[in-house]
Coordinates of C-alpha atoms in Angstrom, one line a residue:
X1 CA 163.5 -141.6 98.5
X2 CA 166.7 -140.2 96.7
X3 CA 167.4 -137.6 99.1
X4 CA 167.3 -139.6 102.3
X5 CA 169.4 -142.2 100.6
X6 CA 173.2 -142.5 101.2
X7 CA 173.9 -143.8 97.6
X8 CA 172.7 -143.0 94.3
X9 CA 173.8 -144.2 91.2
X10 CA 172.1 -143.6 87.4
X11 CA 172.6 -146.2 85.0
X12 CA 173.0 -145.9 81.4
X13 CA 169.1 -145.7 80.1
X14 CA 168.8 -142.4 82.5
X15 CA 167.1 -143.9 85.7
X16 CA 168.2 -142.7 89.4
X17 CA 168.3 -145.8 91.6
X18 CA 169.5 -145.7 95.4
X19 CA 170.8 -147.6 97.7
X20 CA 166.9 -147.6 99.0
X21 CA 165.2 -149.1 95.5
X22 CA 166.9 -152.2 94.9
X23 CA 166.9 -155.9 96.5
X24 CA 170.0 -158.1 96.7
X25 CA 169.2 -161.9 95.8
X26 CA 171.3 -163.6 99.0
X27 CA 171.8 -160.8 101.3
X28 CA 168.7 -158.3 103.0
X29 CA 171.1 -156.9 105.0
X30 CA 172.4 -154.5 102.2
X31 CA 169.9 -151.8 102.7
X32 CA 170.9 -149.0 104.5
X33 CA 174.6 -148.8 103.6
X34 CA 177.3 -146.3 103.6
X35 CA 178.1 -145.8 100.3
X36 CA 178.7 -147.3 96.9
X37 CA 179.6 -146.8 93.4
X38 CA 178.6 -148.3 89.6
X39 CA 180.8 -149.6 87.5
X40 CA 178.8 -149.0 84.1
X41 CA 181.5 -151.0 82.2
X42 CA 181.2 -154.0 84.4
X43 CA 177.7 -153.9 85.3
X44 CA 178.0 -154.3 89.2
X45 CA 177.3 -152.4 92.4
X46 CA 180.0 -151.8 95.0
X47 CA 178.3 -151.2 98.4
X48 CA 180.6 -150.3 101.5
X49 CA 178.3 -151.1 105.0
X50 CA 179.9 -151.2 108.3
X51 CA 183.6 -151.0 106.8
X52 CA 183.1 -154.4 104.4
X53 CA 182.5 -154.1 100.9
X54 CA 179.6 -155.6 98.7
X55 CA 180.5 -156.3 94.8
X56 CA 177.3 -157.0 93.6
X57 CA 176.7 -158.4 90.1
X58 CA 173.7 -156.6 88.4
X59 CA 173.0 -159.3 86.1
X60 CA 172.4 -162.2 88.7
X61 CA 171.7 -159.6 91.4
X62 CA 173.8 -161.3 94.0
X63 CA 176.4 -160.5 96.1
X64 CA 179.7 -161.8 94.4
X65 CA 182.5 -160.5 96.7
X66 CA 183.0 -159.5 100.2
X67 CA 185.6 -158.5 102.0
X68 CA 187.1 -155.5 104.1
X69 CA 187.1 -152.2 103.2
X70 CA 191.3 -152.3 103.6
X71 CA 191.2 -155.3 101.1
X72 CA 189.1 -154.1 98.6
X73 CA 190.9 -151.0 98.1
X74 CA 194.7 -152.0 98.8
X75 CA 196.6 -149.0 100.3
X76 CA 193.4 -146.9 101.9
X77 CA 194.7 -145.4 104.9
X78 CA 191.2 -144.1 106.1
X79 CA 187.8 -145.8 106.2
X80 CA 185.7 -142.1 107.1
X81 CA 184.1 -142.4 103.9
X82 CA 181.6 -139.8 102.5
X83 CA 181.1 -141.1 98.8
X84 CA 182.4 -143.5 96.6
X85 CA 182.6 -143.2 92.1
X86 CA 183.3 -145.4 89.4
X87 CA 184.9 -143.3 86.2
X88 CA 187.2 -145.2 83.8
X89 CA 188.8 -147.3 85.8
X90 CA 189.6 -145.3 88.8
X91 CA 187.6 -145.4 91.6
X92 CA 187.3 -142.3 93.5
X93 CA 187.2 -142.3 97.2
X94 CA 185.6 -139.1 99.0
X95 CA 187.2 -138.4 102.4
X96 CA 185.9 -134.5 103.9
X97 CA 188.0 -132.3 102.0
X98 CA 190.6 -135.3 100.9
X99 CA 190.3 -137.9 97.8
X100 CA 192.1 -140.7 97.4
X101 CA 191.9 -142.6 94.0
X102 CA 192.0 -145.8 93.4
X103 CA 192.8 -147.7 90.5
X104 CA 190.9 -151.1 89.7
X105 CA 194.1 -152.2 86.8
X106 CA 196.7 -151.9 89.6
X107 CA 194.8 -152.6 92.3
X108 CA 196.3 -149.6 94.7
X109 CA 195.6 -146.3 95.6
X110 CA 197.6 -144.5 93.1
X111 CA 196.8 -140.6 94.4
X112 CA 195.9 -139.1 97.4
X113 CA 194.8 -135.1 96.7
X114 CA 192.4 -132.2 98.1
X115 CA 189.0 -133.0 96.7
X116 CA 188.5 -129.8 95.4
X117 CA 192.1 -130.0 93.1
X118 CA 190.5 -133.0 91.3
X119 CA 187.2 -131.6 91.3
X120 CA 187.2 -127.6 90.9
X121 CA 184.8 -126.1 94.0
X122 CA 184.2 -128.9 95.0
X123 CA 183.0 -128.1 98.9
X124 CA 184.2 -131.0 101.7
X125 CA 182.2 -134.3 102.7
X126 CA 179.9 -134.4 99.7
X127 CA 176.7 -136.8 100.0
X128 CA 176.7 -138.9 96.1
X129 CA 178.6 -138.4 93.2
X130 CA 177.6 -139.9 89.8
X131 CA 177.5 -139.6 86.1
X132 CA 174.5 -138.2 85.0
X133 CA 172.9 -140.1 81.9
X134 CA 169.9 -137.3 81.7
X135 CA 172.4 -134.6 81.3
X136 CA 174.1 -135.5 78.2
X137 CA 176.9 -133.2 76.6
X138 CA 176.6 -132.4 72.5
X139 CA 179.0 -134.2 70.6
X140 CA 180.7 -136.0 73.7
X141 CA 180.8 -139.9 74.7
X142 CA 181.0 -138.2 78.7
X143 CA 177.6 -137.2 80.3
X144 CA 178.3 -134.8 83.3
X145 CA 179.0 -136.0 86.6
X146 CA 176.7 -134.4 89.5
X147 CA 178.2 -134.6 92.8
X148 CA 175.5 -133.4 95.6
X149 CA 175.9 -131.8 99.1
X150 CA 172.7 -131.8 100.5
X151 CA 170.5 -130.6 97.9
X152 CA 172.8 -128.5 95.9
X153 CA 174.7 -130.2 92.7
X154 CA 178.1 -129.5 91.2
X155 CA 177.9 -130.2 87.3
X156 CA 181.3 -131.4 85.9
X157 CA 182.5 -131.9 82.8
X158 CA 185.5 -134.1 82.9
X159 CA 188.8 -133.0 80.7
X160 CA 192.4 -134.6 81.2
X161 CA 192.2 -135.5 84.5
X162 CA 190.4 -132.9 86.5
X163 CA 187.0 -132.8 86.5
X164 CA 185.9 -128.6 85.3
X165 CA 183.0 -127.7 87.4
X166 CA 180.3 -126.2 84.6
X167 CA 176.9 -125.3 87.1
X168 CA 175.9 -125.6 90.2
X169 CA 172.1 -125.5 91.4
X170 CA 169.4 -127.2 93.8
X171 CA 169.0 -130.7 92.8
X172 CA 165.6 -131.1 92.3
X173 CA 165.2 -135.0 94.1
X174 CA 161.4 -135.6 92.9
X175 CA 161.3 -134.9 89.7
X176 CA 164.1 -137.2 89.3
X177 CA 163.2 -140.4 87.2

């Protein structure tokens, strides 16, 4: 189910997957991970397990890249991860109340901030974060992001930067898609 997973991730058409709904081609042992983001530009999974990252390749299905969790994000000084997101270009690493983002062009960890600076009430050690494609904004290439702490969500909208929180609510797991 969604809410016992620790990853959830909506792709572009509006369906919720997690890290429990989904079969890697040359690896089984990719099922109960830690966390993981998806890169809609690229089309692939990032999965962190055991402190070693999966880059999975959506289009073949198959695991494409392993390596430490220190390699794959040159510069992390921490591997207590909560959460993991993909948003243009930066991937943004969830640590309690601490976010560190990373970005895939330079290949570094450009920023370390509070969580809550980047992302406005934004309480510590949050379980997923994602963009939503079944919460579209009027007149806006950006759906809003959803990052979840146990069942409550935290609707963004992202401008310049910061992400401006716009709801927040019980996340309603099974009606989801």
């Amino acid at each position: 189910s969604l809410k016992d997973s620790s990853f959830i991730y909506c792709k572009v058409d509006g369906k919720l997957f997690s890290s429990q709904n989904f079969h890697i081609e040359n690896n089984n042992e990719l099922n109960d991970v830690d966390a993981g983001y998806y890169n809609y530009k690229d089309n692939y999974l990032s999965l962190l397990k055991n402190k070693k990252m999966y880059k999975i390749n959506l289009f073949t299905n198959k695991v494409v890249k392993e390596e430490s969790i220190f390699s794959y994000f040159t510069g992390l000084q921490h591997d207590k991860i909560d959460c993991l997101f993909y948003f243009l270009e930066h991937v943004y690493i969830f640590m309690n109340h601490k976010l560190a983002i990373y970005s895939l062009r330079k290949h570094k960890i450009i920023d370390y901030q509070d969580a809550d600076v980047v992302f406005e009430d934004l309480p510590p050690s949050i379980n997923h974060c994602f963009i939503n494609y079944n919460d579209l904004i009027p007149n806006d290439a950006v759906p809003y992001i959803y990052a979840i702490k146990n069942t409550t969500y935290y609707k963004y909208r992202y401008d310049n930067g910061i992400f401006r929180i716009k709801d927040t609510g019980i996340f309603d797991f099974k009606s989801q898609k």
